[in-house]
């Protein structure tokens, strides 16, 4: 095993103690949508990562699509997140909050009473979502955002980013994947708008780029990042023309490079062609993080290929709070208990055992 992923990383504005990123993972422990002491313990246990990206966190009451996910739009939420950022910084790690507006992938039962399920269009997603009060429910038909509504939503992202800085975060990662609001704008089979946010791929990309630019203007470009997953169909996103997908993400990389954001986080899909990887890498000169399919055994080879600068790991960090130590010791990993991924308490969250080292 090559432990190069444990070496420090520095590129321009991003300085990390190693090449390990803890990937964003929804855990549904934010009772009342407010970060709490249990969450601070969970993230504090995992500071072996050079960078932690939080679970998806809503910039708006309308974006709280899942049960018990956190937000960052209220004073109480900012105070709750301070506990988390303090615990992570005490472990000498960096932490970015992932701003996730779920858009149409939501249910009214998971939202505050004054909020509503909104989307790029009135096209509803196929499938169902868990709610604590009503069990599994079909996705509803979203209320379409007007042009002014889109601009107001962008403003919510900006305010959430400012709240993140107040809460002690090192930056924000805009969630542009997994079928949520940003990706709903990108997909022509969901985005049938006729205003400035619909049309060709450049127009459909304008929402993501305006969010990134306005956040960069508000908190500094070195504190802004984004996650994409080209060719993903999560969230009932229909496939569309391969060339158009390629052009969309290359264009995004080019424009985000002009803005100067600190990293792009790519969720690996087997459908992503090498030409798309190559074009994104050529277009974007800052850090690229690659997620999905990484293991300690293949990490060095993956980094050596030259596309990714840093690697993100999800499941290993779920079950192994001391994942970095296990890598250094070539030690076995705990298995993930999938039955407790989204339950509300400490079991399967903060009680995974750490490695017992010989003295």
CSV table of C-alpha atoms in Angstrom, one decimal:
chain,number,residue,atom,x,y,z
A,1,UNK,CA,0.0,0.0,0.0
A,2,UNK,CA,1.3,3.5,-0.9
A,3,UNK,CA,0.4,6.1,1.7
A,4,UNK,CA,0.9,9.1,-0.5
A,5,UNK,CA,-2.7,10.1,0.3
A,6,UNK,CA,-1.5,10.8,3.8
A,7,UNK,CA,1.1,13.4,2.6
A,8,UNK,CA,0.2,17.1,3.0
A,9,UNK,CA,-1.5,18.8,0.1
A,10,UNK,CA,-1.1,22.4,-1.0
A,11,UNK,CA,-2.3,24.1,-4.2
A,12,UNK,CA,-2.8,27.8,-4.2
A,13,UNK,CA,-5.5,28.6,-1.7
A,14,UNK,CA,-6.1,25.1,-0.5
A,15,UNK,CA,-3.8,23.7,2.2
A,16,UNK,CA,-4.6,20.4,3.8
A,17,UNK,CA,-2.7,18.1,6.2
A,18,UNK,CA,-3.2,15.2,3.8
A,19,UNK,CA,-4.9,14.1,0.5
A,20,UNK,CA,-7.9,12.7,2.3
A,21,UNK,CA,-11.4,14.2,2.1
A,22,UNK,CA,-14.4,13.0,4.0
A,23,UNK,CA,-17.2,13.0,1.4
A,24,UNK,CA,-20.6,14.6,2.2
A,25,UNK,CA,-23.1,12.1,3.5
A,26,UNK,CA,-26.6,12.6,4.7
A,27,UNK,CA,-27.1,11.2,8.2
A,28,UNK,CA,-30.4,12.7,9.3
A,29,UNK,CA,-29.4,13.5,12.9
A,30,UNK,CA,-30.3,17.2,12.9
A,31,UNK,CA,-33.4,17.1,15.0
A,32,UNK,CA,-35.5,20.2,14.1
A,33,UNK,CA,-33.1,20.8,11.3
A,34,UNK,CA,-30.6,22.3,13.8
A,35,UNK,CA,-27.0,20.9,14.2
A,36,UNK,CA,-26.4,19.5,17.7
A,37,UNK,CA,-23.8,18.1,20.1
A,38,UNK,CA,-24.1,14.6,18.6
A,39,UNK,CA,-23.2,15.9,15.2
A,40,UNK,CA,-20.3,17.8,16.6
A,41,UNK,CA,-19.0,14.6,18.2
A,42,UNK,CA,-19.5,12.7,14.9
A,43,UNK,CA,-17.5,15.2,12.8
A,44,UNK,CA,-14.9,15.7,15.6
A,45,UNK,CA,-14.2,12.0,15.6
A,46,UNK,CA,-13.3,12.1,11.9
A,47,UNK,CA,-10.6,14.8,11.8
A,48,UNK,CA,-8.1,12.4,10.3
A,49,UNK,CA,-9.4,13.8,7.0
A,50,UNK,CA,-7.6,16.8,5.8
A,51,UNK,CA,-10.9,18.2,4.6
A,52,UNK,CA,-14.4,17.3,5.8
A,53,UNK,CA,-17.4,18.2,3.6
A,54,UNK,CA,-20.6,18.2,5.6
A,55,UNK,CA,-23.8,16.4,4.8
A,56,UNK,CA,-26.1,18.3,2.5
A,57,UNK,CA,-27.3,21.4,4.3
A,58,UNK,CA,-30.1,23.6,3.0
A,59,UNK,CA,-29.7,27.3,2.3
A,60,UNK,CA,-33.5,27.7,2.5
A,61,UNK,CA,-36.6,26.3,4.3
A,62,UNK,CA,-37.8,25.3,0.8
A,63,UNK,CA,-34.6,23.1,0.4
A,64,UNK,CA,-35.1,20.9,3.4
A,65,UNK,CA,-36.5,18.1,1.4
A,66,UNK,CA,-35.4,15.1,3.6
A,67,UNK,CA,-36.3,14.3,7.2
A,68,UNK,CA,-33.9,15.7,9.8
A,69,UNK,CA,-31.3,17.3,7.5
A,70,UNK,CA,-29.7,20.5,8.7
A,71,UNK,CA,-30.1,24.0,7.4
A,72,UNK,CA,-27.9,27.1,7.6
A,73,UNK,CA,-30.4,29.9,7.2
A,74,UNK,CA,-31.3,30.6,10.9
A,75,UNK,CA,-29.5,32.0,13.9
A,76,UNK,CA,-30.0,28.7,15.8
A,77,UNK,CA,-28.5,26.7,12.9
A,78,UNK,CA,-25.5,29.0,12.8
A,79,UNK,CA,-25.0,28.5,16.5
A,80,UNK,CA,-25.3,24.8,16.2
A,81,UNK,CA,-22.8,24.6,13.4
A,82,UNK,CA,-20.3,26.5,15.5
A,83,UNK,CA,-20.0,23.4,17.7
A,84,UNK,CA,-19.2,21.3,14.6
A,85,UNK,CA,-16.6,23.7,13.1
A,86,UNK,CA,-15.0,24.1,16.6
A,87,UNK,CA,-14.6,20.3,17.0
A,88,UNK,CA,-13.2,19.9,13.5
A,89,UNK,CA,-10.7,22.8,13.8
A,90,UNK,CA,-9.6,21.3,17.2
A,91,UNK,CA,-8.5,18.3,15.2
A,92,UNK,CA,-6.5,20.5,12.7
A,93,UNK,CA,-8.8,19.7,9.8
A,94,UNK,CA,-10.6,22.0,7.4
A,95,UNK,CA,-14.4,21.9,6.9
A,96,UNK,CA,-16.7,23.1,4.1
A,97,UNK,CA,-20.4,23.0,4.4
A,98,UNK,CA,-22.2,21.5,1.4
A,99,UNK,CA,-25.1,23.8,0.4
A,100,UNK,CA,-27.8,21.4,-0.9
A,101,UNK,CA,-31.2,22.7,-2.1
A,102,UNK,CA,-33.2,19.6,-2.9
A,103,UNK,CA,-35.7,21.3,-5.2
A,104,UNK,CA,-38.3,18.8,-6.5
A,105,UNK,CA,-36.6,15.9,-4.6
A,106,UNK,CA,-38.6,16.7,-1.5
A,107,UNK,CA,-41.9,16.3,0.3
A,108,UNK,CA,-44.0,18.8,2.1
A,109,UNK,CA,-44.1,16.7,5.2
A,110,UNK,CA,-40.4,17.2,5.6
A,111,UNK,CA,-40.6,21.0,5.3
A,112,UNK,CA,-41.5,23.7,7.7
A,113,UNK,CA,-45.1,24.8,7.5
A,114,UNK,CA,-44.3,28.0,5.7
A,115,UNK,CA,-42.1,26.3,3.0
A,116,UNK,CA,-43.0,24.6,-0.2
A,117,UNK,CA,-41.6,22.1,-2.7
A,118,UNK,CA,-40.2,24.1,-5.5
A,119,UNK,CA,-38.5,23.2,-8.8
A,120,UNK,CA,-37.1,24.4,-12.1
A,121,UNK,CA,-40.4,23.3,-13.8
A,122,UNK,CA,-43.6,21.5,-12.8
A,123,UNK,CA,-42.2,18.2,-13.9
A,124,UNK,CA,-42.4,15.9,-10.9
A,125,UNK,CA,-39.8,13.2,-10.1
A,126,UNK,CA,-40.8,9.5,-10.2
A,127,UNK,CA,-40.4,7.6,-6.9
A,128,UNK,CA,-41.0,8.1,-3.2
A,129,UNK,CA,-39.4,9.8,-0.2
A,130,UNK,CA,-39.4,8.9,3.5
A,131,UNK,CA,-41.2,11.2,5.9
A,132,UNK,CA,-41.1,10.8,9.6
A,133,UNK,CA,-44.8,11.7,10.0
A,134,UNK,CA,-46.4,9.9,7.0
A,135,UNK,CA,-43.9,7.1,6.0
A,136,UNK,CA,-43.1,6.7,2.3
A,137,UNK,CA,-44.7,9.3,0.0
A,138,UNK,CA,-44.7,10.0,-3.7
A,139,UNK,CA,-42.7,13.0,-4.8
A,140,UNK,CA,-45.2,15.9,-5.4
A,141,UNK,CA,-45.5,18.2,-8.3
A,142,UNK,CA,-43.2,21.1,-7.5
A,143,UNK,CA,-44.2,24.8,-7.6
A,144,UNK,CA,-42.2,26.3,-10.4
A,145,UNK,CA,-39.8,29.0,-9.5
A,146,UNK,CA,-40.5,32.3,-11.3
A,147,UNK,CA,-37.6,34.3,-12.7
A,148,UNK,CA,-37.7,36.5,-9.6
A,149,UNK,CA,-38.0,33.3,-7.5
A,150,UNK,CA,-34.8,32.0,-9.0
A,151,UNK,CA,-33.0,35.2,-8.2
A,152,UNK,CA,-34.4,35.1,-4.6
A,153,UNK,CA,-33.1,31.5,-4.3
A,154,UNK,CA,-29.6,32.6,-5.5
A,155,UNK,CA,-29.8,35.3,-2.8
A,156,UNK,CA,-30.6,32.5,-0.2
A,157,UNK,CA,-27.5,30.6,-1.2
A,158,UNK,CA,-25.4,33.8,-0.8
A,159,UNK,CA,-26.9,34.5,2.7
A,160,UNK,CA,-26.3,30.8,3.6
A,161,UNK,CA,-22.6,31.2,2.6
A,162,UNK,CA,-22.2,34.3,4.7
A,163,UNK,CA,-23.8,32.4,7.6
A,164,UNK,CA,-21.3,29.6,7.0
A,165,UNK,CA,-18.4,32.0,7.5
A,166,UNK,CA,-20.1,33.3,10.6
A,167,UNK,CA,-20.4,29.7,11.9
A,168,UNK,CA,-16.6,29.1,11.4
A,169,UNK,CA,-16.6,27.1,8.1
A,170,UNK,CA,-13.5,27.3,5.9
A,171,UNK,CA,-15.7,27.4,2.8
A,172,UNK,CA,-18.9,26.2,1.1
A,173,UNK,CA,-19.4,23.4,-1.5
A,174,UNK,CA,-22.3,24.0,-3.8
A,175,UNK,CA,-24.1,20.7,-4.4
A,176,UNK,CA,-24.6,20.5,-8.1
A,177,UNK,CA,-25.2,16.7,-8.4
A,178,UNK,CA,-27.5,13.9,-7.3
A,179,UNK,CA,-30.6,15.3,-9.0
A,180,UNK,CA,-31.0,18.3,-6.7
A,181,UNK,CA,-31.8,21.9,-7.7
A,182,UNK,CA,-28.6,22.9,-9.4
A,183,UNK,CA,-28.6,19.8,-11.5
A,184,UNK,CA,-32.3,20.1,-12.2
A,185,UNK,CA,-31.4,23.4,-14.0
A,186,UNK,CA,-28.7,21.7,-16.0
A,187,UNK,CA,-30.8,18.8,-17.3
A,188,UNK,CA,-32.9,19.7,-20.5
A,189,UNK,CA,-35.4,17.0,-19.7
A,190,UNK,CA,-36.3,18.7,-16.4
A,191,UNK,CA,-35.6,22.3,-17.3
A,192,UNK,CA,-38.2,23.4,-19.9
A,193,UNK,CA,-37.9,27.1,-18.9
A,194,UNK,CA,-38.3,29.8,-21.5
A,195,UNK,CA,-36.6,32.6,-19.4
A,196,UNK,CA,-32.9,33.3,-19.1
A,197,UNK,CA,-32.4,30.1,-17.0
A,198,UNK,CA,-33.6,27.8,-19.7
A,199,UNK,CA,-32.7,27.0,-23.3
A,200,UNK,CA,-29.2,25.9,-24.5
A,201,UNK,CA,-26.7,24.4,-22.1
A,202,UNK,CA,-25.1,27.7,-21.4
A,203,UNK,CA,-28.4,29.2,-20.3
A,204,UNK,CA,-29.2,26.2,-18.2
A,205,UNK,CA,-25.7,26.5,-16.6
A,206,UNK,CA,-26.4,30.1,-15.6
A,207,UNK,CA,-28.0,29.3,-12.3
A,208,UNK,CA,-25.0,27.3,-11.1
A,209,UNK,CA,-22.6,30.0,-12.3
A,210,UNK,CA,-24.6,32.9,-10.8
A,211,UNK,CA,-24.7,31.1,-7.4
A,212,UNK,CA,-20.9,30.5,-7.6
A,213,UNK,CA,-20.1,34.0,-8.7
A,214,UNK,CA,-22.3,35.8,-6.2
A,215,UNK,CA,-21.1,33.6,-3.3
A,216,UNK,CA,-17.5,34.3,-4.4
A,217,UNK,CA,-18.2,38.0,-4.4
A,218,UNK,CA,-19.7,37.8,-0.9
A,219,UNK,CA,-17.2,35.6,1.0
A,220,UNK,CA,-14.2,35.2,-1.3
A,221,UNK,CA,-13.5,32.9,-4.2
A,222,UNK,CA,-11.0,30.8,-2.2
A,223,UNK,CA,-13.9,29.8,0.0
A,224,UNK,CA,-16.1,28.5,-2.8
A,225,UNK,CA,-16.3,25.0,-4.3
A,226,UNK,CA,-18.8,22.9,-6.2
A,227,UNK,CA,-19.7,19.2,-6.7
A,228,UNK,CA,-20.8,17.7,-10.0
A,229,UNK,CA,-21.5,14.2,-11.3
A,230,UNK,CA,-21.6,14.3,-15.1
A,231,UNK,CA,-23.9,11.6,-16.6
A,232,UNK,CA,-25.6,10.8,-13.3
A,233,UNK,CA,-29.3,10.0,-13.4
A,234,UNK,CA,-29.9,10.2,-9.6
A,235,UNK,CA,-33.1,12.0,-8.6
A,236,UNK,CA,-35.0,10.7,-11.7
A,237,UNK,CA,-32.9,12.8,-14.1
A,238,UNK,CA,-33.4,11.4,-17.6
A,239,UNK,CA,-30.3,10.9,-19.7
A,240,UNK,CA,-29.6,13.4,-22.5
A,241,UNK,CA,-27.2,13.7,-25.5
A,242,UNK,CA,-23.7,12.6,-24.6
A,243,UNK,CA,-22.1,15.5,-26.5
A,244,UNK,CA,-24.4,18.0,-24.7
A,245,UNK,CA,-23.5,16.6,-21.3
A,246,UNK,CA,-19.8,16.9,-22.2
A,247,UNK,CA,-20.2,20.4,-23.4
A,248,UNK,CA,-22.2,21.4,-20.3
A,249,UNK,CA,-19.5,20.3,-17.8
A,250,UNK,CA,-16.6,21.5,-19.8
A,251,UNK,CA,-18.3,24.9,-20.1
A,252,UNK,CA,-18.9,24.9,-16.3
A,253,UNK,CA,-15.3,24.1,-15.6
A,254,UNK,CA,-14.1,26.9,-17.9
A,255,UNK,CA,-16.4,29.5,-16.3
A,256,UNK,CA,-15.7,28.3,-12.8
A,257,UNK,CA,-12.0,28.6,-13.5
A,258,UNK,CA,-12.6,32.2,-14.5
A,259,UNK,CA,-14.4,32.8,-11.2
A,260,UNK,CA,-11.4,31.2,-9.4
A,261,UNK,CA,-13.2,28.8,-7.1
A,262,UNK,CA,-11.0,26.6,-5.0
A,263,UNK,CA,-12.1,23.2,-6.1
A,264,UNK,CA,-14.4,21.1,-8.2
A,265,UNK,CA,-15.6,17.8,-6.6
A,266,UNK,CA,-16.4,15.1,-9.2
A,267,UNK,CA,-18.6,12.2,-8.3
A,268,UNK,CA,-17.3,9.4,-10.4
A,269,UNK,CA,-19.7,7.6,-12.8
A,270,UNK,CA,-18.7,4.8,-15.2
A,271,UNK,CA,-20.5,6.7,-17.9
A,272,UNK,CA,-18.0,9.6,-17.8
A,273,UNK,CA,-15.8,9.3,-20.9
A,274,UNK,CA,-12.1,10.0,-20.7
A,275,UNK,CA,-12.4,12.9,-23.1
A,276,UNK,CA,-14.7,14.6,-20.6
A,277,UNK,CA,-12.2,14.0,-17.7
A,278,UNK,CA,-9.4,15.4,-19.9
A,279,UNK,CA,-11.4,18.5,-21.0
A,280,UNK,CA,-12.4,19.3,-17.4
A,281,UNK,CA,-8.8,18.9,-16.2
A,282,UNK,CA,-7.5,21.1,-19.0
A,283,UNK,CA,-10.2,23.8,-18.3
A,284,UNK,CA,-9.9,23.9,-14.5
A,285,UNK,CA,-6.5,24.8,-13.0
A,286,UNK,CA,-7.4,24.7,-9.3
A,287,UNK,CA,-7.9,21.5,-7.2
A,288,UNK,CA,-10.1,18.6,-8.4
A,289,UNK,CA,-11.4,16.1,-5.9
A,290,UNK,CA,-12.6,12.7,-7.1
A,291,UNK,CA,-15.1,10.7,-5.2
A,292,UNK,CA,-16.6,7.2,-5.5
A,293,UNK,CA,-14.7,4.0,-5.9
A,294,UNK,CA,-11.6,5.1,-4.0
A,295,UNK,CA,-9.8,2.7,-1.7
A,296,UNK,CA,-6.6,2.9,0.2
A,297,UNK,CA,-5.2,0.3,-2.2
A,298,UNK,CA,-6.0,2.2,-5.4
A,299,UNK,CA,-5.5,5.7,-4.1
A,300,UNK,CA,-1.9,6.2,-5.2
A,301,UNK,CA,-2.6,4.9,-8.7
A,302,UNK,CA,-5.6,7.1,-9.0
A,303,UNK,CA,-3.7,10.2,-8.0
A,304,UNK,CA,-0.9,9.3,-10.4
A,305,UNK,CA,-3.3,9.3,-13.4
A,306,UNK,CA,-3.3,13.1,-13.0
A,307,UNK,CA,-7.0,14.0,-13.1
A,308,UNK,CA,-7.6,14.2,-9.4
A,309,UNK,CA,-5.4,16.1,-6.9
A,310,UNK,CA,-7.2,14.9,-3.8
A,311,UNK,CA,-9.5,11.9,-3.1
A,312,UNK,CA,-12.8,11.8,-1.2
A,313,UNK,CA,-14.0,8.7,0.7
A,314,UNK,CA,-17.5,8.1,1.9
A,315,UNK,CA,-18.4,4.7,3.4
A,316,UNK,CA,-14.9,4.2,5.0
A,317,UNK,CA,-15.4,7.4,7.0
A,318,UNK,CA,-18.9,6.3,8.0
A,319,UNK,CA,-17.7,3.2,9.9
A,320,UNK,CA,-14.1,4.2,10.6
A,321,UNK,CA,-13.6,7.4,12.6
A,322,UNK,CA,-9.9,6.7,12.5
A,323,UNK,CA,-9.7,5.9,8.8
A,324,UNK,CA,-6.4,7.7,8.4
A,325,UNK,CA,-4.8,5.6,11.1
A,326,UNK,CA,-6.1,2.4,9.6
A,327,UNK,CA,-4.5,3.5,6.3
A,328,UNK,CA,-1.2,4.1,7.9
A,329,UNK,CA,-1.3,0.8,9.8
A,330,UNK,CA,-2.7,-1.2,6.8
A,331,UNK,CA,-5.4,-2.2,9.3
A,332,UNK,CA,-8.8,-3.8,8.4
A,333,UNK,CA,-11.9,-1.5,8.2
A,334,UNK,CA,-15.1,-1.7,10.1
A,335,UNK,CA,-18.2,-2.7,8.0
A,336,UNK,CA,-21.0,-0.1,7.5
A,337,UNK,CA,-24.3,-0.8,9.3
A,338,UNK,CA,-26.7,0.3,6.5
A,339,UNK,CA,-29.7,0.0,8.8
A,340,UNK,CA,-28.6,3.0,10.9
A,341,UNK,CA,-27.6,5.4,8.1
A,342,UNK,CA,-30.6,7.7,8.6
A,343,UNK,CA,-31.8,6.9,12.1
A,344,UNK,CA,-32.0,9.7,14.7
A,345,UNK,CA,-29.6,8.6,17.4
A,346,UNK,CA,-26.0,7.8,18.2
A,347,UNK,CA,-26.2,4.1,17.3
A,348,UNK,CA,-24.5,3.5,14.0
A,349,UNK,CA,-23.3,7.1,14.0
A,350,UNK,CA,-20.8,7.9,16.8
A,351,UNK,CA,-20.3,4.4,18.3
A,352,UNK,CA,-18.1,2.7,15.6
A,353,UNK,CA,-15.0,1.4,17.3
A,354,UNK,CA,-11.6,3.0,16.8
A,355,UNK,CA,-8.6,0.9,16.1
A,356,UNK,CA,-6.9,-0.5,19.3
A,357,UNK,CA,-3.2,0.2,18.8
A,358,UNK,CA,-0.5,-1.9,20.4
A,359,UNK,CA,1.4,0.1,23.1
